[in-house]
PDB file of C-alpha atoms in Angstrom:
ATOM      1  CA  MET A   1     -15.305  49.918 105.968  1.00  0.00           C
ATOM      2  CA  ASN A   2     -18.232  47.893 104.683  1.00  0.00           C
ATOM      3  CA  LYS A   3     -19.243  50.768 102.469  1.00  0.00           C
ATOM      4  CA  LYS A   4     -15.827  50.910 100.935  1.00  0.00           C
ATOM      5  CA  LEU A   5     -15.845  47.212 100.296  1.00  0.00           C
ATOM      6  CA  ASN A   6     -19.282  47.416  98.788  1.00  0.00           C
ATOM      7  CA  ASN A   7     -18.249  50.333  96.665  1.00  0.00           C
ATOM      8  CA  ARG A   8     -15.238  48.416  95.444  1.00  0.00           C
ATOM      9  CA  ARG A   9     -17.334  45.344  94.674  1.00  0.00           C
ATOM     10  CA  GLY A  10     -19.876  47.436  92.916  1.00  0.00           C
ATOM     11  CA  GLY A  11     -17.186  48.993  90.785  1.00  0.00           C
ATOM     12  CA  GLU A  12     -15.709  45.651  89.900  1.00  0.00           C
ATOM     13  CA  ASP A  13     -19.138  44.312  88.987  1.00  0.00           C
ATOM     14  CA  ARG A  14     -19.809  47.243  86.729  1.00  0.00           C
ATOM     15  CA  SER A  15     -16.434  46.864  84.994  1.00  0.00           C
ATOM     16  CA  LEU A  16     -16.957  43.117  84.493  1.00  0.00           C
ATOM     17  CA  LYS A  17     -20.449  43.654  83.091  1.00  0.00           C
ATOM     18  CA  ALA A  18     -19.092  46.122  80.524  1.00  0.00           C
ATOM     19  CA  VAL A  19     -16.686  43.610  78.948  1.00  0.00           C
ATOM     20  CA  PRO A  20     -19.291  41.294  77.445  1.00  0.00           C
ATOM     21  CA  ARG A  21     -21.056  44.209  75.830  1.00  0.00           C
ATOM     22  CA  VAL A  22     -17.836  45.278  74.069  1.00  0.00           C
ATOM     23  CA  GLN A  23     -17.217  41.722  72.862  1.00  0.00           C
ATOM     24  CA  ALA A  24     -20.761  41.445  71.623  1.00  0.00           C
ATOM     25  CA  GLN A  25     -20.327  44.603  69.616  1.00  0.00           C
ATOM     26  CA  VAL A  26     -17.096  43.321  68.017  1.00  0.00           C
ATOM     27  CA  LEU A  27     -18.615  39.946  67.229  1.00  0.00           C
ATOM     28  CA  GLY A  28     -21.650  41.594  65.785  1.00  0.00           C
ATOM     29  CA  ALA A  29     -19.489  43.631  63.463  1.00  0.00           C
ATOM     30  CA  GLU A  30     -17.717  40.481  62.190  1.00  0.00           C
ATOM     31  CA  ALA A  31     -20.936  38.577  61.707  1.00  0.00           C
ATOM     32  CA  HIS A  32     -22.409  41.254  59.426  1.00  0.00           C
ATOM     33  CA  PRO A  33     -19.796  42.363  56.798  1.00  0.00           C
ATOM     34  CA  MET A  34     -20.419  45.428  54.757  1.00  0.00           C
ATOM     35  CA  LEU A  35     -22.210  44.682  51.410  1.00  0.00           C
ATOM     36  CA  LEU A  36     -21.841  46.835  48.305  1.00  0.00           C
ATOM     37  CA  PRO A  37     -25.010  48.166  46.788  1.00  0.00           C
ATOM     38  CA  GLU A  38     -26.165  46.332  43.662  1.00  0.00           C
ATOM     39  CA  GLY A  39     -25.850  49.463  41.582  1.00  0.00           C
ATOM     40  CA  ALA A  40     -22.178  49.746  42.474  1.00  0.00           C
ATOM     41  CA  LYS A  41     -21.528  46.255  41.045  1.00  0.00           C
ATOM     42  CA  ARG A  42     -23.168  47.167  37.764  1.00  0.00           C
ATOM     43  CA  ARG A  43     -21.075  50.319  37.540  1.00  0.00           C
ATOM     44  CA  GLU A  44     -17.870  48.307  38.151  1.00  0.00           C
ATOM     45  CA  GLY A  45     -18.783  45.860  35.351  1.00  0.00           C
ATOM     46  CA  ALA A  46     -19.623  48.685  33.017  1.00  0.00           C
ATOM     47  CA  GLU A  47     -16.219  50.225  33.603  1.00  0.00           C
ATOM     48  CA  LYS A  48     -14.581  47.032  32.186  1.00  0.00           C
ATOM     49  CA  GLN A  49     -16.463  47.307  28.932  1.00  0.00           C
ATOM     50  CA  GLY A  50     -15.491  49.309  25.869  1.00  0.00           C
ATOM     51  CA  TRP A  51     -12.045  50.819  25.713  1.00  0.00           C
ATOM     52  CA  LYS A  52     -10.955  49.512  29.114  1.00  0.00           C
ATOM     53  CA  LEU A  53     -11.843  45.945  28.141  1.00  0.00           C
ATOM     54  CA  PHE A  54      -9.921  46.387  24.874  1.00  0.00           C
ATOM     55  CA  SER A  55      -6.940  47.758  26.786  1.00  0.00           C
ATOM     56  CA  GLU A  56      -7.033  44.754  29.092  1.00  0.00           C
ATOM     57  CA  ASP A  57      -7.068  42.359  26.085  1.00  0.00           C
ATOM     58  CA  VAL A  58      -4.055  44.146  24.596  1.00  0.00           C
ATOM     59  CA  ARG A  59      -2.160  43.901  27.886  1.00  0.00           C
ATOM     60  CA  ARG A  60      -2.864  40.194  28.134  1.00  0.00           C
ATOM     61  CA  GLY A  61      -1.965  39.480  24.496  1.00  0.00           C
ATOM     62  CA  ARG A  62      -5.421  38.382  23.422  1.00  0.00           C
ATOM     63  CA  PHE A  63      -5.739  41.005  20.707  1.00  0.00           C
ATOM     64  CA  PHE A  64      -2.412  40.140  19.041  1.00  0.00           C
ATOM     65  CA  ALA A  65      -3.219  36.423  19.234  1.00  0.00           C
ATOM     66  CA  LEU A  66      -6.464  37.070  17.356  1.00  0.00           C
ATOM     67  CA  VAL A  67      -4.657  39.174  14.763  1.00  0.00           C
ATOM     68  CA  GLY A  68      -2.059  36.412  14.280  1.00  0.00           C
ATOM     69  CA  LEU A  69      -4.792  33.822  13.856  1.00  0.00           C
ATOM     70  CA  VAL A  70      -6.453  35.936  11.173  1.00  0.00           C
ATOM     71  CA  PHE A  71      -3.156  36.251   9.280  1.00  0.00           C
ATOM     72  CA  LEU A  72      -2.554  32.483   9.519  1.00  0.00           C
ATOM     73  CA  MET A  73      -6.004  31.747   8.148  1.00  0.00           C
ATOM     74  CA  ALA A  74      -5.464  34.194   5.296  1.00  0.00           C
ATOM     75  CA  ALA A  75      -2.076  32.636   4.511  1.00  0.00           C
ATOM     76  CA  GLY A  76      -3.591  29.142   4.541  1.00  0.00           C
ATOM     77  CA  VAL A  77      -6.270  30.175   2.069  1.00  0.00           C
ATOM     78  CA  SER A  78      -3.613  31.760  -0.150  1.00  0.00           C
ATOM     79  CA  PHE A  79      -1.425  28.624  -0.108  1.00  0.00           C
ATOM     80  CA  ALA A  80      -4.386  26.384  -0.880  1.00  0.00           C
ATOM     81  CA  THR A  81      -5.695  28.408  -3.818  1.00  0.00           C
ATOM     82  CA  SER A  82      -2.630  30.029  -5.376  1.00  0.00           C
ATOM     83  CA  PRO A  83      -1.577  28.517  -8.752  1.00  0.00           C
ATOM     84  CA  GLU A  84       2.023  29.144  -7.731  1.00  0.00           C
ATOM     85  CA  TYR A  85       1.851  26.055  -5.486  1.00  0.00           C
ATOM     86  CA  VAL A  86       0.348  23.691  -8.074  1.00  0.00           C
ATOM     87  CA  VAL A  87       2.667  20.851  -9.191  1.00  0.00           C
ATOM     88  CA  GLN A  88       3.273  20.966 -12.939  1.00  0.00           C
ATOM     89  CA  SER A  89       5.494  17.874 -13.279  1.00  0.00           C
ATOM     90  CA  VAL A  90       8.028  15.774 -11.400  1.00  0.00           C
ATOM     91  CA  THR A  91      11.811  15.559 -11.780  1.00  0.00           C
ATOM     92  CA  VAL A  92      13.627  12.205 -11.787  1.00  0.00           C
ATOM     93  CA  GLU A  93      17.226  11.919 -10.588  1.00  0.00           C
ATOM     94  CA  GLY A  94      19.446   8.826 -10.795  1.00  0.00           C
ATOM     95  CA  SER A  95      17.383   6.699 -13.169  1.00  0.00           C
ATOM     96  CA  LYS A  96      18.115   5.483 -16.690  1.00  0.00           C
ATOM     97  CA  VAL A  97      14.967   3.396 -17.135  1.00  0.00           C
ATOM     98  CA  LEU A  98      12.258   5.573 -15.563  1.00  0.00           C
ATOM     99  CA  SER A  99      11.178   8.278 -17.998  1.00  0.00           C
ATOM    100  CA  LEU A 100       9.507  11.532 -16.996  1.00  0.00           C
ATOM    101  CA  ASP A 101       6.234  10.408 -18.559  1.00  0.00           C
ATOM    102  CA  GLN A 102       6.319   7.158 -16.592  1.00  0.00           C
ATOM    103  CA  ALA A 103       7.245   8.979 -13.390  1.00  0.00           C
ATOM    104  CA  ASN A 104       4.387  11.465 -13.795  1.00  0.00           C
ATOM    105  CA  ALA A 105       1.908   8.687 -14.567  1.00  0.00           C
ATOM    106  CA  ILE A 106       2.935   6.613 -11.539  1.00  0.00           C
ATOM    107  CA  ALA A 107       3.383   9.494  -9.089  1.00  0.00           C
ATOM    108  CA  GLY A 108      -0.049  10.968  -9.860  1.00  0.00           C
ATOM    109  CA  VAL A 109       0.722  14.389  -8.371  1.00  0.00           C
ATOM    110  CA  GLN A 110       0.521  16.581 -11.463  1.00  0.00           C
ATOM    111  CA  GLY A 111      -2.013  19.378 -10.871  1.00  0.00           C
ATOM    112  CA  ALA A 112      -2.076  18.809  -7.099  1.00  0.00           C
ATOM    113  CA  ASN A 113      -1.278  21.440  -4.482  1.00  0.00           C
ATOM    114  CA  ILE A 114       2.282  20.991  -3.214  1.00  0.00           C
ATOM    115  CA  PHE A 115       1.055  20.995   0.408  1.00  0.00           C
ATOM    116  CA  THR A 116      -1.229  18.005  -0.237  1.00  0.00           C
ATOM    117  CA  VAL A 117       1.449  15.758  -1.793  1.00  0.00           C
ATOM    118  CA  ASP A 118       1.969  12.630   0.333  1.00  0.00           C
ATOM    119  CA  ALA A 119       5.610  11.725  -0.309  1.00  0.00           C
ATOM    120  CA  SER A 120       5.345   8.310   1.366  1.00  0.00           C
ATOM    121  CA  ALA A 121       2.325   7.362  -0.772  1.00  0.00           C
ATOM    122  CA  VAL A 122       4.172   8.399  -3.970  1.00  0.00           C
ATOM    123  CA  GLN A 123       7.189   6.299  -2.919  1.00  0.00           C
ATOM    124  CA  ALA A 124       4.956   3.284  -2.334  1.00  0.00           C
ATOM    125  CA  ARG A 125       3.331   3.609  -5.785  1.00  0.00           C
ATOM    126  CA  LEU A 126       6.704   3.885  -7.518  1.00  0.00           C
ATOM    127  CA  ALA A 127       8.151   0.897  -5.631  1.00  0.00           C
ATOM    128  CA  GLU A 128       5.098  -1.185  -6.502  1.00  0.00           C
ATOM    129  CA  LYS A 129       4.931  -0.407 -10.224  1.00  0.00           C
ATOM    130  CA  ALA A 130       8.590   0.034 -11.157  1.00  0.00           C
ATOM    131  CA  ALA A 131      10.373  -3.217 -10.280  1.00  0.00           C
ATOM    132  CA  LEU A 132      13.778  -1.947 -11.443  1.00  0.00           C
ATOM    133  CA  LEU A 133      13.767   0.676  -8.701  1.00  0.00           C
ATOM    134  CA  LYS A 134      15.635  -0.612  -5.675  1.00  0.00           C
ATOM    135  CA  GLY A 135      15.260   2.534  -3.618  1.00  0.00           C
ATOM    136  CA  VAL A 136      12.995   5.562  -4.048  1.00  0.00           C
ATOM    137  CA  LYS A 137      12.920   8.846  -2.141  1.00  0.00           C
ATOM    138  CA  VAL A 138      10.380  11.563  -2.928  1.00  0.00           C
ATOM    139  CA  GLU A 139      11.170  15.167  -2.005  1.00  0.00           C
ATOM    140  CA  THR A 140       8.905  18.217  -2.189  1.00  0.00           C
ATOM    141  CA  ARG A 141      10.347  21.696  -2.627  1.00  0.00           C
ATOM    142  CA  LEU A 142       8.461  24.951  -2.567  1.00  0.00           C
ATOM    143  CA  PRO A 143       6.825  26.381  -4.464  1.00  0.00           C
ATOM    144  CA  ASN A 144       5.818  23.478  -6.759  1.00  0.00           C
ATOM    145  CA  ASN A 145       8.676  21.005  -7.262  1.00  0.00           C
ATOM    146  CA  VAL A 146       8.451  17.239  -6.673  1.00  0.00           C
ATOM    147  CA  ILE A 147      11.794  15.435  -7.051  1.00  0.00           C
ATOM    148  CA  ILE A 148      12.126  11.639  -7.255  1.00  0.00           C
ATOM    149  CA  HIS A 149      15.538  10.287  -6.240  1.00  0.00           C
ATOM    150  CA  VAL A 150      16.040   6.764  -7.607  1.00  0.00           C
ATOM    151  CA  GLN A 151      18.435   3.916  -6.887  1.00  0.00           C
ATOM    152  CA  GLU A 152      18.091   1.319  -9.626  1.00  0.00           C
ATOM    153  CA  ARG A 153      18.567  -2.420  -9.540  1.00  0.00           C
ATOM    154  CA  LYS A 154      21.211  -3.866 -11.853  1.00  0.00           C
ATOM    155  CA  PRO A 155      20.021  -6.565 -14.297  1.00  0.00           C
ATOM    156  CA  ALA A 156      22.218  -9.623 -13.861  1.00  0.00           C
ATOM    157  CA  THR A 157      20.656 -12.793 -15.272  1.00  0.00           C
ATOM    158  CA  VAL A 158      18.018 -13.925 -17.731  1.00  0.00           C
ATOM    159  CA  TRP A 159      15.857 -16.751 -16.431  1.00  0.00           C
ATOM    160  CA  VAL A 160      14.052 -18.520 -19.281  1.00  0.00           C
ATOM    161  CA  ILE A 161      11.023 -20.306 -17.850  1.00  0.00           C
ATOM    162  CA  GLY A 162       9.575 -23.530 -19.269  1.00  0.00           C
ATOM    163  CA  ASP A 163       7.378 -21.925 -21.923  1.00  0.00           C
ATOM    164  CA  GLY A 164      10.360 -20.015 -23.343  1.00  0.00           C
ATOM    165  CA  THR A 165       9.613 -16.603 -21.775  1.00  0.00           C
ATOM    166  CA  PRO A 166      12.874 -14.779 -20.941  1.00  0.00           C
ATOM    167  CA  LEU A 167      12.608 -12.869 -17.651  1.00  0.00           C
ATOM    168  CA  LEU A 168      15.227 -10.392 -16.475  1.00  0.00           C
ATOM    169  CA  ALA A 169      16.405 -10.801 -12.867  1.00  0.00           C
ATOM    170  CA  SER A 170      18.449  -8.243 -10.930  1.00  0.00           C
ATOM    171  CA  ASP A 171      21.597  -8.694  -8.883  1.00  0.00           C
ATOM    172  CA  ASP A 172      19.443  -8.897  -5.750  1.00  0.00           C
ATOM    173  CA  HIS A 173      17.272 -11.620  -7.340  1.00  0.00           C
ATOM    174  CA  VAL A 174      14.146  -9.620  -8.164  1.00  0.00           C
ATOM    175  CA  VAL A 175      12.333 -10.285 -11.439  1.00  0.00           C
ATOM    176  CA  VAL A 176      12.328  -6.824 -12.993  1.00  0.00           C
ATOM    177  CA  GLY A 177      10.737  -7.426 -16.400  1.00  0.00           C
ATOM    178  CA  TYR A 178      10.961  -9.215 -19.744  1.00  0.00           C
ATOM    179  CA  ALA A 179      14.381  -9.560 -21.377  1.00  0.00           C
ATOM    180  CA  THR A 180      14.631  -8.088 -24.844  1.00  0.00           C
ATOM    181  CA  THR A 181      18.043  -9.674 -25.490  1.00  0.00           C
ATOM    182  CA  LEU A 182      20.217 -12.463 -24.117  1.00  0.00           C
ATOM    183  CA  GLN A 183      23.461 -10.716 -25.011  1.00  0.00           C
ATOM    184  CA  GLY A 184      25.487  -9.529 -22.041  1.00  0.00           C
ATOM    185  CA  PHE A 185      23.605 -11.599 -19.457  1.00  0.00           C
ATOM    186  CA  VAL A 186      24.118 -14.969 -17.860  1.00  0.00           C
ATOM    187  CA  THR A 187      21.177 -16.947 -19.276  1.00  0.00           C
ATOM    188  CA  ILE A 188      19.667 -19.859 -17.364  1.00  0.00           C
ATOM    189  CA  PHE A 189      17.173 -22.197 -19.030  1.00  0.00           C
ATOM    190  CA  ASP A 190      14.700 -23.619 -16.563  1.00  0.00           C
ATOM    191  CA  ARG A 191      14.227 -27.385 -17.156  1.00  0.00           C
ATOM    192  CA  GLY A 192      11.855 -27.750 -14.249  1.00  0.00           C
ATOM    193  CA  PRO A 193       8.083 -28.283 -14.416  1.00  0.00           C
ATOM    194  CA  MET A 194       6.277 -26.278 -17.068  1.00  0.00           C
ATOM    195  CA  THR A 195       3.875 -25.072 -14.388  1.00  0.00           C
ATOM    196  CA  ASP A 196       6.609 -23.072 -12.645  1.00  0.00           C
ATOM    197  CA  THR A 197       6.051 -19.347 -13.080  1.00  0.00           C
ATOM    198  CA  LEU A 198       7.793 -16.182 -11.971  1.00  0.00           C
ATOM    199  CA  GLU A 199       6.120 -12.859 -11.215  1.00  0.00           C
ATOM    200  CA  ILE A 200       7.531  -9.497 -12.237  1.00  0.00           C
ATOM    201  CA  GLY A 201       8.288  -7.358  -9.216  1.00  0.00           C
ATOM    202  CA  LYS A 202       8.681 -10.394  -6.948  1.00  0.00           C
ATOM    203  CA  PRO A 203      11.918 -12.068  -5.850  1.00  0.00           C
ATOM    204  CA  LEU A 204      13.108 -15.377  -7.257  1.00  0.00           C
ATOM    205  CA  PRO A 205      12.417 -18.416  -5.061  1.00  0.00           C
ATOM    206  CA  VAL A 206      15.365 -19.141  -2.789  1.00  0.00           C
ATOM    207  CA  HIS A 207      16.528 -22.273  -4.653  1.00  0.00           C
ATOM    208  CA  LYS A 208      16.453 -20.421  -7.981  1.00  0.00           C
ATOM    209  CA  ALA A 209      18.211 -17.386  -6.509  1.00  0.00           C
ATOM    210  CA  ASP A 210      21.007 -19.699  -5.295  1.00  0.00           C
ATOM    211  CA  ALA A 211      21.140 -21.288  -8.751  1.00  0.00           C
ATOM    212  CA  ALA A 212      21.461 -17.837 -10.361  1.00  0.00           C
ATOM    213  CA  ASP A 213      24.430 -17.010  -8.102  1.00  0.00           C
ATOM    214  CA  THR A 214      26.083 -20.359  -8.876  1.00  0.00           C
ATOM    215  CA  ALA A 215      25.575 -19.917 -12.618  1.00  0.00           C
ATOM    216  CA  GLN A 216      27.169 -16.471 -12.506  1.00  0.00           C
ATOM    217  CA  GLN A 217      30.228 -17.748 -10.640  1.00  0.00           C
ATOM    218  CA  ILE A 218      30.649 -20.626 -13.100  1.00  0.00           C
ATOM    219  CA  TYR A 219      30.258 -18.291 -16.055  1.00  0.00           C
ATOM    220  CA  LEU A 220      32.932 -15.947 -14.686  1.00  0.00           C
ATOM    221  CA  THR A 221      35.532 -18.483 -13.480  1.00  0.00           C
ATOM    222  CA  LEU A 222      35.256 -21.695 -15.544  1.00  0.00           C
ATOM    223  CA  PRO A 223      36.407 -20.372 -18.971  1.00  0.00           C
ATOM    224  CA  GLU A 224      39.535 -18.818 -17.513  1.00  0.00           C
ATOM    225  CA  ALA A 225      40.371 -21.883 -15.404  1.00  0.00           C
ATOM    226  CA  SER A 226      39.731 -24.567 -18.043  1.00  0.00           C
ATOM    227  CA  GLY A 227      39.772 -22.827 -21.416  1.00  0.00           C
ATOM    228  CA  LEU A 228      36.239 -24.064 -22.120  1.00  0.00           C
ATOM    229  CA  GLN A 229      33.809 -21.681 -23.776  1.00  0.00           C
ATOM    230  CA  LEU A 230      30.248 -21.794 -22.454  1.00  0.00           C
ATOM    231  CA  ARG A 231      27.157 -21.749 -24.631  1.00  0.00           C
ATOM    232  CA  GLN A 232      24.401 -21.741 -22.016  1.00  0.00           C
ATOM    233  CA  MET A 233      23.435 -22.664 -18.454  1.00  0.00           C
ATOM    234  CA  GLU A 234      20.571 -24.914 -17.400  1.00  0.00           C
ATOM    235  CA  TRP A 235      18.844 -25.646 -14.108  1.00  0.00           C
ATOM    236  CA  SER A 236      16.555 -28.433 -12.946  1.00  0.00           C
ATOM    237  CA  PRO A 237      15.280 -29.394  -9.483  1.00  0.00           C
ATOM    238  CA  ASP A 238      17.102 -32.767  -9.571  1.00  0.00           C
ATOM    239  CA  ASP A 239      20.431 -31.894 -11.221  1.00  0.00           C
ATOM    240  CA  GLY A 240      20.852 -28.287 -10.149  1.00  0.00           C
ATOM    241  CA  VAL A 241      23.049 -26.130 -12.405  1.00  0.00           C
ATOM    242  CA  THR A 242      24.507 -27.610 -15.594  1.00  0.00           C
ATOM    243  CA  ALA A 243      26.964 -25.778 -17.841  1.00  0.00           C
ATOM    244  CA  ILE A 244      26.957 -26.561 -21.585  1.00  0.00           C
ATOM    245  CA  THR A 245      30.090 -25.772 -23.563  1.00  0.00           C
ATOM    246  CA  ALA A 246      30.265 -24.391 -27.077  1.00  0.00           C
ATOM    247  CA  SER A 247      31.095 -27.926 -28.358  1.00  0.00           C
ATOM    248  CA  GLY A 248      28.085 -29.441 -26.561  1.00  0.00           C
ATOM    249  CA  GLN A 249      29.809 -30.969 -23.529  1.00  0.00           C
ATOM    250  CA  ARG A 250      27.679 -31.039 -20.357  1.00  0.00           C
ATOM    251  CA  ILE A 251      29.106 -30.378 -16.889  1.00  0.00           C
ATOM    252  CA  GLU A 252      26.748 -30.974 -13.969  1.00  0.00           C
ATOM    253  CA  PHE A 253      27.684 -28.796 -10.995  1.00  0.00           C
ATOM    254  CA  GLY A 254      24.552 -29.182  -8.860  1.00  0.00           C
ATOM    255  CA  THR A 255      24.690 -26.487  -6.161  1.00  0.00           C
ATOM    256  CA  GLY A 256      27.309 -23.884  -5.388  1.00  0.00           C
ATOM    257  CA  GLU A 257      28.810 -25.874  -2.513  1.00  0.00           C
ATOM    258  CA  GLN A 258      32.549 -26.560  -2.915  1.00  0.00           C
ATOM    259  CA  LEU A 259      32.438 -24.820  -6.279  1.00  0.00           C
ATOM    260  CA  ASP A 260      36.185 -24.091  -6.291  1.00  0.00           C
ATOM    261  CA  GLN A 261      36.988 -27.786  -5.966  1.00  0.00           C
ATOM    262  CA  LYS A 262      34.474 -28.707  -8.665  1.00  0.00           C
ATOM    263  CA  ILE A 263      36.096 -26.276 -11.094  1.00  0.00           C
ATOM    264  CA  LYS A 264      39.543 -27.736 -10.284  1.00  0.00           C
ATOM    265  CA  ILE A 265      38.227 -31.208 -11.157  1.00  0.00           C
ATOM    266  CA  VAL A 266      36.954 -29.908 -14.517  1.00  0.00           C
ATOM    267  CA  GLN A 267      40.334 -28.288 -15.130  1.00  0.00           C
ATOM    268  CA  ALA A 268      42.144 -31.553 -14.408  1.00  0.00           C
ATOM    269  CA  VAL A 269      39.835 -33.546 -16.723  1.00  0.00           C
ATOM    270  CA  VAL A 270      40.360 -31.059 -19.570  1.00  0.00           C
ATOM    271  CA  GLU A 271      44.140 -31.196 -19.181  1.00  0.00           C
ATOM    272  CA  GLN A 272      44.150 -35.009 -19.071  1.00  0.00           C
ATOM    273  CA  SER A 273      41.887 -35.190 -22.115  1.00  0.00           C
ATOM    274  CA  GLU A 274      44.197 -32.947 -24.097  1.00  0.00           C
ATOM    275  CA  LYS A 275      47.216 -35.078 -23.196  1.00  0.00           C
ATOM    276  CA  SER A 276      45.564 -38.425 -23.930  1.00  0.00           C
ATOM    277  CA  GLY A 277      43.542 -37.259 -26.895  1.00  0.00           C
ATOM    278  CA  GLN A 278      40.418 -38.875 -25.451  1.00  0.00           C
ATOM    279  CA  ALA A 279      37.321 -36.744 -25.786  1.00  0.00           C
ATOM    280  CA  TRP A 280      34.490 -36.712 -23.276  1.00  0.00           C
ATOM    281  CA  THR A 281      30.824 -35.734 -23.578  1.00  0.00           C
ATOM    282  CA  ALA A 282      29.605 -35.335 -20.002  1.00  0.00           C
ATOM    283  CA  LEU A 283      31.138 -34.696 -16.580  1.00  0.00           C
ATOM    284  CA  ASP A 284      29.331 -34.966 -13.248  1.00  0.00           C
ATOM    285  CA  VAL A 285      31.067 -33.122 -10.397  1.00  0.00           C
ATOM    286  CA  ARG A 286      28.079 -32.774  -8.088  1.00  0.00           C
ATOM    287  CA  SER A 287      30.042 -34.922  -5.632  1.00  0.00           C
ATOM    288  CA  VAL A 288      33.690 -33.891  -5.405  1.00  0.00           C
ATOM    289  CA  ASP A 289      34.512 -37.263  -3.844  1.00  0.00           C
ATOM    290  CA  ARG A 290      33.008 -39.323  -6.687  1.00  0.00           C
ATOM    291  CA  PRO A 291      33.079 -37.383  -9.976  1.00  0.00           C
ATOM    292  CA  THR A 292      32.047 -39.325 -13.056  1.00  0.00           C
ATOM    293  CA  ILE A 293      32.912 -38.831 -16.713  1.00  0.00           C
ATOM    294  CA  GLN A 294      31.272 -40.045 -19.935  1.00  0.00           C
ATOM    295  CA  ARG A 295      33.297 -40.362 -23.132  1.00  0.00           C
TER     296      ARG A 295
END
């Protein structure tokens, strides 16, 4: 009985002692992974060189990307050096005052490569040097065309400053140049200080711009309403706008406020004068409540 028990215990002890040895072997195998020989690594790297490396680049698109880059560089060189893309001259559309010679001189793009033309810079130069141009748009078209689209200002009045210089002002009150004639324009003689000056390419001062609008309205409406023919218009800081008739009569309007009522007063005075036969030399309607008349 004891022998059997001992035999059993001995067997169990032997089986238990065998387990740690198996675990130790497994752990030992995990702790020491298999390493490739150094020569094998070199052979693997060598296999990726040459044709196989080229094939891999083709599969990944690297080769075609390089080819495309080469073509783009070649095309860029061609565009930059080809005479086909050199601007010969500009074309002007929508302008009656800007000649081709003037446009070429101001634009400054003749002989330049079409791809180097800065349209915004050309527009700025034209707007700065050509006061009659209200709007400018510069367009480039391949292979070598530069087109200038122009919207012009409309000359409306002639403002004669104190020293007698006639300056042409547009309908949006910009001084656009010197007037070569007074015919066809509302002419305003400035009776203000001789030191007052106006600059070409710059807008009229606000008070003079308002005076120009008032003078135009008087010039268009007064003759029809009263039968008076106008010879010229004057402006001064104190009296505002004054209309002078062909017979020398002076009508002081001041500003454009209540202009319709002022013209009605002039109409009534003219009608009364014709009925009574009494002539008058000056009429002040700057105040519609207290107009005055000089005979």
